Coordinates of C-alpha atoms in Angstrom, one line a residue:
M8 CA 115.6 117.7 199.9
I9 CA 114.2 117.0 196.7
K10 CA 111.5 114.6 196.1
A11 CA 112.0 112.2 193.8
H12 CA 108.6 112.6 191.7
S13 CA 110.0 116.6 191.3
L14 CA 113.0 115.2 189.2
L15 CA 110.5 113.3 187.3
Y16 CA 108.3 116.4 186.3
A17 CA 111.3 118.3 185.6
V18 CA 112.3 115.8 183.0
Y19 CA 109.0 115.4 181.6
V20 CA 109.0 119.4 181.3
C21 CA 112.5 119.1 179.6
L22 CA 111.0 116.7 177.4
I23 CA 108.1 118.6 176.0
V24 CA 110.3 121.6 175.6
A25 CA 112.7 119.4 173.8
V26 CA 110.1 118.4 171.3
L27 CA 108.2 121.6 171.4
C28 CA 111.9 122.9 170.0
G29 CA 112.5 120.0 167.4
G30 CA 109.0 120.7 166.2
L31 CA 110.1 124.0 165.6
L32 CA 113.0 123.6 164.0
L33 CA 111.4 120.9 161.6
L34 CA 108.9 123.4 160.6
A35 CA 111.2 126.0 160.3
N36 CA 113.3 123.4 158.0
L37 CA 110.3 122.2 156.0
Y38 CA 109.1 126.0 155.7
N39 CA 112.6 126.7 154.1
Q40 CA 112.7 124.2 151.6
L41 CA 109.1 124.7 150.6
N42 CA 110.0 128.5 150.5
L43 CA 113.0 127.2 148.4
Y44 CA 111.0 124.9 146.4
Y45 CA 108.1 127.9 145.3
V46 CA 111.0 130.3 144.6
T47 CA 113.2 127.7 142.3
H48 CA 109.8 126.8 140.6
E49 CA 109.1 130.5 140.0
S50 CA 112.3 130.8 138.3
L51 CA 111.8 128.1 136.4
Y52 CA 108.5 129.5 135.1
I53 CA 110.3 132.5 134.3
S54 CA 112.6 131.0 132.3
N55 CA 110.5 129.0 130.5
Q56 CA 108.8 131.8 129.8
S57 CA 111.8 133.6 128.6
T58 CA 112.6 130.7 126.4
V59 CA 109.1 130.6 124.7
N60 CA 110.0 134.3 123.8
Y61 CA 113.2 133.7 122.9
A62 CA 112.1 131.1 120.5
L63 CA 109.3 133.1 118.6
G64 CA 111.8 136.1 118.7
T65 CA 114.0 133.9 116.4
S66 CA 111.2 132.9 114.4
L67 CA 111.2 129.3 115.7
V68 CA 114.6 128.6 114.3
Y69 CA 115.9 125.7 116.4
Y70 CA 119.0 126.1 118.4
E71 CA 120.9 122.9 119.5
D72 CA 122.6 124.4 122.4
V73 CA 121.3 124.4 126.2
L74 CA 120.4 127.8 127.1
T75 CA 121.7 128.3 130.5
E76 CA 121.4 131.2 132.9
E77 CA 124.5 132.4 134.5
N78 CA 123.0 133.7 138.1
T79 CA 120.5 130.7 138.7
G80 CA 122.2 127.6 136.6
I81 CA 118.8 126.8 135.1
Q82 CA 118.9 125.4 131.6
S83 CA 116.6 125.7 129.3
Q84 CA 115.8 124.1 125.7
F85 CA 113.0 124.3 122.9
S86 CA 111.9 122.7 119.8
V87 CA 109.3 122.6 117.0
K88 CA 107.3 120.2 115.6
N89 CA 104.5 120.3 113.5
H90 CA 100.5 119.3 114.4
G91 CA 98.5 119.1 111.5
L92 CA 98.9 122.7 110.1
L93 CA 100.0 124.1 113.5
P94 CA 103.6 124.4 114.5
L95 CA 104.2 123.1 118.1
L96 CA 106.6 125.1 120.3
L97 CA 108.1 122.6 122.9
T98 CA 110.1 124.1 125.7
K99 CA 111.5 122.7 128.7
S100 CA 113.3 124.5 131.8
F101 CA 115.2 122.4 134.4
I102 CA 117.7 122.5 137.3
K103 CA 118.7 119.0 139.1
N104 CA 115.4 117.2 140.0
D105 CA 113.3 120.2 139.0
T106 CA 111.8 120.7 135.5
V107 CA 108.7 123.2 134.2
S108 CA 107.8 122.3 130.7
S109 CA 104.8 124.1 128.3
V110 CA 103.5 123.4 124.9
H111 CA 102.0 126.1 122.6
F112 CA 100.3 126.6 119.2
V113 CA 101.9 129.2 117.3
G114 CA 101.0 131.3 114.2
Q115 CA 101.8 133.7 112.0
K116 CA 101.5 137.3 113.4
V117 CA 101.3 139.4 110.1
A118 CA 101.6 143.2 110.5
N119 CA 98.9 145.4 108.7
T120 CA 96.7 142.6 107.7
T121 CA 94.3 144.5 105.7
T122 CA 92.8 142.0 103.0
A123 CA 89.1 141.3 103.2
L124 CA 88.9 140.1 99.6
Y125 CA 91.1 138.6 97.1
M126 CA 89.3 137.3 93.7
A127 CA 91.7 135.9 90.9
N128 CA 92.2 137.7 87.8
F129 CA 89.8 135.9 85.3
T130 CA 88.8 139.3 83.6
Q131 CA 85.1 139.3 84.7
A132 CA 84.2 141.9 87.2
L133 CA 82.9 141.3 90.9
N134 CA 79.0 141.6 90.8
L135 CA 77.6 142.7 94.6
S136 CA 73.8 142.4 95.3
G137 CA 71.4 143.3 97.9
N138 CA 73.2 144.5 101.4
V139 CA 77.1 143.8 101.0
T140 CA 79.8 145.4 103.4
I141 CA 83.5 144.9 102.7
K142 CA 85.8 146.4 105.2
G143 CA 89.4 146.1 104.2
D144 CA 91.4 145.9 100.7
V145 CA 89.5 144.3 97.8
F146 CA 91.9 142.8 95.1
M147 CA 89.5 142.1 92.0
P148 CA 89.7 141.8 88.5
T149 CA 88.9 145.4 87.8
E150 CA 88.6 148.5 90.1
R151 CA 85.0 148.5 89.2
T152 CA 82.3 146.5 90.7
K153 CA 78.8 145.6 88.8
E154 CA 75.4 145.7 90.5
S155 CA 73.3 142.9 90.0
Y156 CA 69.3 143.1 91.2
I157 CA 68.7 139.6 92.5
N158 CA 65.0 139.4 93.5
N159 CA 64.5 143.0 92.4
K160 CA 65.7 143.7 95.9
P161 CA 67.4 147.1 96.3
N162 CA 71.1 147.6 96.6
I163 CA 72.9 148.8 99.5
I164 CA 76.8 148.8 98.5
N165 CA 79.4 149.4 101.3
I166 CA 83.4 149.1 100.3
Q167 CA 85.8 150.8 102.9
G168 CA 89.4 149.9 101.6
K169 CA 91.9 150.2 98.9
K170 CA 90.8 148.6 95.6
A171 CA 93.6 147.0 93.4
I172 CA 93.8 144.8 90.6
S173 CA 94.6 141.1 91.3
E174 CA 96.5 138.5 89.8
I175 CA 95.5 135.5 87.9
Q176 CA 97.1 133.3 90.6
L177 CA 95.9 133.1 94.2
P178 CA 98.6 134.2 96.7
T179 CA 100.9 131.0 96.8
L180 CA 100.4 128.4 99.6
S181 CA 103.3 127.1 101.7
D182 CA 104.5 123.5 101.0
K183 CA 103.5 122.7 104.7
C184 CA 99.6 122.8 103.5
K185 CA 100.0 119.4 101.6
S186 CA 102.8 117.9 103.9
I187 CA 100.1 116.7 106.3
Y188 CA 98.6 114.9 103.4
E189 CA 102.1 113.4 102.2
T190 CA 104.0 112.5 105.2
R191 CA 103.0 112.0 109.1
N192 CA 104.9 110.7 112.1
S193 CA 103.1 108.6 114.1
A194 CA 102.3 105.6 115.9
K195 CA 99.4 103.3 114.7
V196 CA 97.6 102.0 117.6
N197 CA 94.4 100.1 118.3
W198 CA 91.7 102.0 120.6
N199 CA 91.8 98.7 122.8
D200 CA 95.4 98.9 123.3
F201 CA 95.7 102.5 124.5
E202 CA 95.3 103.1 128.2
K203 CA 92.6 105.5 128.7
K204 CA 92.6 108.1 131.6
N205 CA 89.5 107.5 134.1
D206 CA 89.0 104.8 132.0
S207 CA 87.1 106.7 129.4
I208 CA 89.0 109.6 128.2
Y209 CA 92.1 109.4 125.5
V210 CA 94.9 111.8 126.4
N211 CA 98.1 112.0 125.0
S212 CA 100.7 114.8 125.6
F213 CA 102.5 116.5 122.7
F214 CA 105.8 115.8 124.4
N215 CA 104.9 112.1 123.2
E216 CA 104.9 110.7 120.0
T217 CA 101.8 111.2 117.9
I218 CA 99.0 108.3 118.4
E219 CA 96.9 107.3 115.3
F220 CA 93.8 105.6 115.7
Q221 CA 92.7 103.9 112.5
M222 CA 89.4 103.4 112.0
S223 CA 87.8 100.2 110.7
S224 CA 84.3 101.5 110.9
T225 CA 82.9 104.6 109.1
I226 CA 81.5 106.1 112.7
L227 CA 83.2 108.0 115.4
D228 CA 80.9 107.6 118.3
S229 CA 81.1 108.7 121.9
K230 CA 84.7 109.2 122.2
I231 CA 86.5 111.8 124.9
I232 CA 90.0 112.3 122.9
K233 CA 92.2 115.1 123.7
G234 CA 95.7 116.2 122.8
N235 CA 98.4 114.7 120.0
F236 CA 96.2 112.5 118.4
I237 CA 95.2 111.9 114.8
I238 CA 92.1 109.6 114.0
S239 CA 92.2 108.5 110.4
S240 CA 90.5 106.2 107.8
N241 CA 91.3 104.7 104.4
D242 CA 87.2 105.6 103.2
S243 CA 85.3 107.9 105.2
I244 CA 84.3 109.1 108.7
Y245 CA 81.2 110.5 110.3
I246 CA 81.5 112.2 113.5
R247 CA 79.0 112.2 115.9
K248 CA 78.0 115.1 117.8
N249 CA 78.4 113.3 121.1
N250 CA 82.2 113.1 120.6
V251 CA 84.3 115.3 122.8
L252 CA 87.4 116.3 120.5
E253 CA 90.0 118.6 121.5
D254 CA 93.0 119.4 119.4
V255 CA 92.9 116.2 117.5
I256 CA 93.8 115.8 113.8
I257 CA 91.2 113.7 111.5
I258 CA 92.3 112.5 108.2
A259 CA 90.2 110.6 105.4
P260 CA 89.1 110.9 101.7
K261 CA 85.7 111.6 102.9
I262 CA 85.0 113.2 106.4
A263 CA 81.3 114.3 107.7
I264 CA 80.3 115.7 111.1
E265 CA 76.9 115.4 112.4
E266 CA 74.6 118.4 113.0
G267 CA 75.1 120.2 116.4
F268 CA 79.0 118.9 117.4
E269 CA 81.0 121.2 119.0
G270 CA 84.7 120.9 119.5
T271 CA 88.3 121.9 118.6
I272 CA 89.7 120.1 115.5
Q273 CA 91.8 120.2 112.4
V274 CA 90.1 118.1 109.5
F275 CA 92.0 116.9 106.5
A276 CA 90.4 115.3 103.5
K277 CA 91.0 114.8 99.8
E278 CA 87.5 114.0 98.5
S279 CA 84.8 115.7 100.3
I280 CA 84.0 117.5 103.8
T281 CA 80.5 118.1 105.2
L282 CA 79.6 120.0 107.9
E283 CA 75.7 119.6 108.7
K284 CA 73.8 122.2 110.8
E285 CA 74.9 124.5 113.9
V286 CA 78.3 122.9 113.6
I287 CA 80.6 125.0 116.1
L288 CA 84.6 124.6 115.3
H289 CA 86.6 126.7 118.1
Y290 CA 89.9 128.4 117.4
P291 CA 92.3 127.4 116.1
S292 CA 90.3 124.5 113.9
V293 CA 91.3 123.8 110.6
V294 CA 88.9 122.4 107.5
A295 CA 91.5 121.4 105.0
L296 CA 90.7 119.5 101.4
Y297 CA 93.9 119.0 99.1
N298 CA 92.2 117.6 95.8
P299 CA 95.7 116.6 93.3
I300 CA 93.9 114.7 90.8
E301 CA 93.2 117.2 87.9
D302 CA 90.0 115.7 86.5
K303 CA 88.3 114.9 89.8
K304 CA 85.9 116.5 91.6
A305 CA 86.0 117.6 95.2
F306 CA 83.8 119.7 97.4
I307 CA 83.6 121.0 100.9
Q308 CA 79.7 121.7 101.8
I309 CA 79.1 123.8 105.1
D310 CA 75.1 123.9 106.0
E311 CA 73.6 126.6 107.9
A312 CA 74.3 128.4 111.3
V313 CA 77.9 127.0 111.4
K314 CA 80.7 128.9 113.4
I315 CA 83.9 128.4 112.6
A316 CA 87.2 130.1 114.2
G317 CA 90.3 129.5 112.1
L318 CA 90.6 128.6 108.9
V319 CA 88.5 126.9 106.0
L320 CA 91.3 125.7 103.0
L321 CA 90.5 124.1 99.5
F322 CA 93.4 123.5 97.2
G323 CA 95.7 121.4 94.9
N324 CA 94.0 121.9 91.5
D325 CA 95.4 124.3 88.9
I326 CA 93.8 127.0 86.6
I327 CA 92.3 124.9 84.0
H328 CA 90.4 123.0 86.5
L329 CA 89.3 125.5 88.8
D330 CA 85.6 124.1 88.6
K331 CA 86.6 120.9 89.8
N332 CA 87.0 122.4 93.4
K333 CA 83.9 124.0 95.1
L334 CA 83.4 125.0 98.7
E335 CA 79.6 126.2 99.6
I336 CA 79.2 127.9 102.7
K337 CA 75.1 128.3 103.4
E338 CA 73.6 131.2 105.3
K339 CA 73.1 132.2 109.0
G340 CA 76.9 131.0 110.1
K341 CA 79.6 132.8 110.7
I342 CA 83.3 132.4 110.1
M343 CA 86.0 134.2 112.1
G344 CA 89.3 133.6 110.3
N345 CA 90.6 133.1 106.5
I346 CA 89.2 131.3 103.7
Y347 CA 91.1 130.2 100.9
C348 CA 89.4 128.5 98.1
S349 CA 91.4 127.8 94.8
G350 CA 88.2 126.8 92.8
I351 CA 84.4 128.4 93.1
L352 CA 83.3 129.8 96.1
T353 CA 79.6 130.2 97.1
L354 CA 79.5 132.3 100.3
K355 CA 76.5 133.3 101.9
S356 CA 77.9 133.7 105.6
D357 CA 79.6 136.6 107.2
V358 CA 83.4 136.6 107.5
Y359 CA 85.3 137.9 110.0
G360 CA 88.7 137.8 108.4
S361 CA 90.2 137.7 104.6
V362 CA 88.8 135.7 102.1
Y363 CA 90.7 134.4 98.8
T364 CA 89.1 132.7 95.9
S365 CA 89.6 131.9 92.3
K366 CA 85.8 132.4 91.4
L367 CA 82.6 133.3 93.2
N368 CA 79.0 132.0 92.4
H369 CA 75.7 133.0 94.3
K370 CA 72.9 130.4 94.2
T371 CA 69.4 131.1 94.3
S372 CA 66.7 128.5 94.6
S373 CA 65.8 128.9 91.0
S374 CA 69.3 130.4 89.5
T375 CA 73.0 130.7 89.5
Y376 CA 75.3 134.0 89.3
S377 CA 78.8 133.8 88.7
N378 CA 81.2 136.0 89.9
T379 CA 78.5 137.6 92.5
L380 CA 78.6 138.3 96.0
A381 CA 74.9 138.8 97.6
D382 CA 73.8 140.1 101.3
I383 CA 77.2 139.6 102.9
I384 CA 79.7 141.2 105.3
I385 CA 83.5 140.4 104.7
D386 CA 85.1 142.4 107.6
V387 CA 88.8 141.9 108.3
T388 CA 88.7 144.7 111.0
K389 CA 86.3 142.8 113.0
K390 CA 89.0 140.0 113.5
P391 CA 90.2 140.3 117.1
N392 CA 93.6 141.5 117.4
V393 CA 94.3 138.4 119.6
F394 CA 93.5 135.9 116.7
I395 CA 96.9 134.6 115.1
D396 CA 96.7 133.6 111.6
M397 CA 97.6 129.7 110.5
P398 CA 101.1 130.0 108.7
I399 CA 99.5 129.3 105.2
F400 CA 101.8 131.4 103.2
D401 CA 105.4 131.8 103.3
N402 CA 106.3 135.2 104.6
K403 CA 109.6 136.5 104.4
N404 CA 108.7 138.7 107.3
T405 CA 107.1 136.3 109.3
R406 CA 106.6 136.7 113.0
Y407 CA 105.2 134.3 115.3
A408 CA 103.2 134.5 117.9
I409 CA 100.9 132.1 120.9
I410 CA 97.8 130.8 119.7
K411 CA 96.8 128.5 122.5
K412 CA 98.8 127.1 125.3
V413 CA 98.0 123.2 125.4
L414 CA 100.6 122.3 128.2

């Protein structure tokens, strides 16, 4: 005869076994769901990257229809918009309730970019003085250079590349270079009305509308701003070094950046830009000044030991008024990228990239030498292969490549 408590034990054992079996089934189900989630997202990431490659392969020509993969049912879309001088490629891949998005800055991947120096042809020969190294093709008013002896220093001249006669006009810029000065799609918002992340950081996705902060004061101080923002002023902006700025656009007639500032920004002005000593602008940064007024002077002043990875651009005037635009880059710094100066360029820092200028000047404490380069390195071969140029020229055979992933 079976005792009652033995039956109770049997019930307990069955209950425990049932709970364990149910738990195992639940874990198996959760594992399958998790595995399905990861497999789905892996497929979404792969599809999203394929969409990026497709957009780059079509030269960013917008495709309205949704791209659909037959095997997985994943759908993808892409769109293109500008953030300053940089095109933004925005892609989405989605299936049911799952979506993977990405945003990239893209630029021109120009094959065989070998131009080191392009000096417009105003018939005066290029003078070289001191220790000068130019690696890459050189376009000059004459194929022969002259030598000057500044401060009675011996000359060590090294030009490695083809020499050719330049045109009176610099290569034509794309219309996009001045579009940022004329129109911009943004929503003007007060500082206090924007919800900050962690009560201190201004963040805005590039999928959102561009937020524009119009400053009432002249000083930008102690701000952390990242993403899809424009900071503007109708007068001037002074950026202190205690700001943290990443991928932000600055627009004002006059812009100055304090000594020691470090960040990634695009700066657009119409009257003056001043970078104080030891400023560091990371790739892809832009320093651009557009001077559309013929008889008005404008300048970019870059002080000692400044490092810029990206583009320095001064343009807008015609041939008759070239002397109104002046770009001065002092010694001990480095420009990684391109310089384009429709005006007079004084260059004392090394350039790992290309230099386009209407005229050249060299200054000492006592004299100014026209059409002169002294103690300088311009080396297009030292520009890294992964460095993608800003799209400032309209090239027919333009290929685009990713500069930076921002989402």
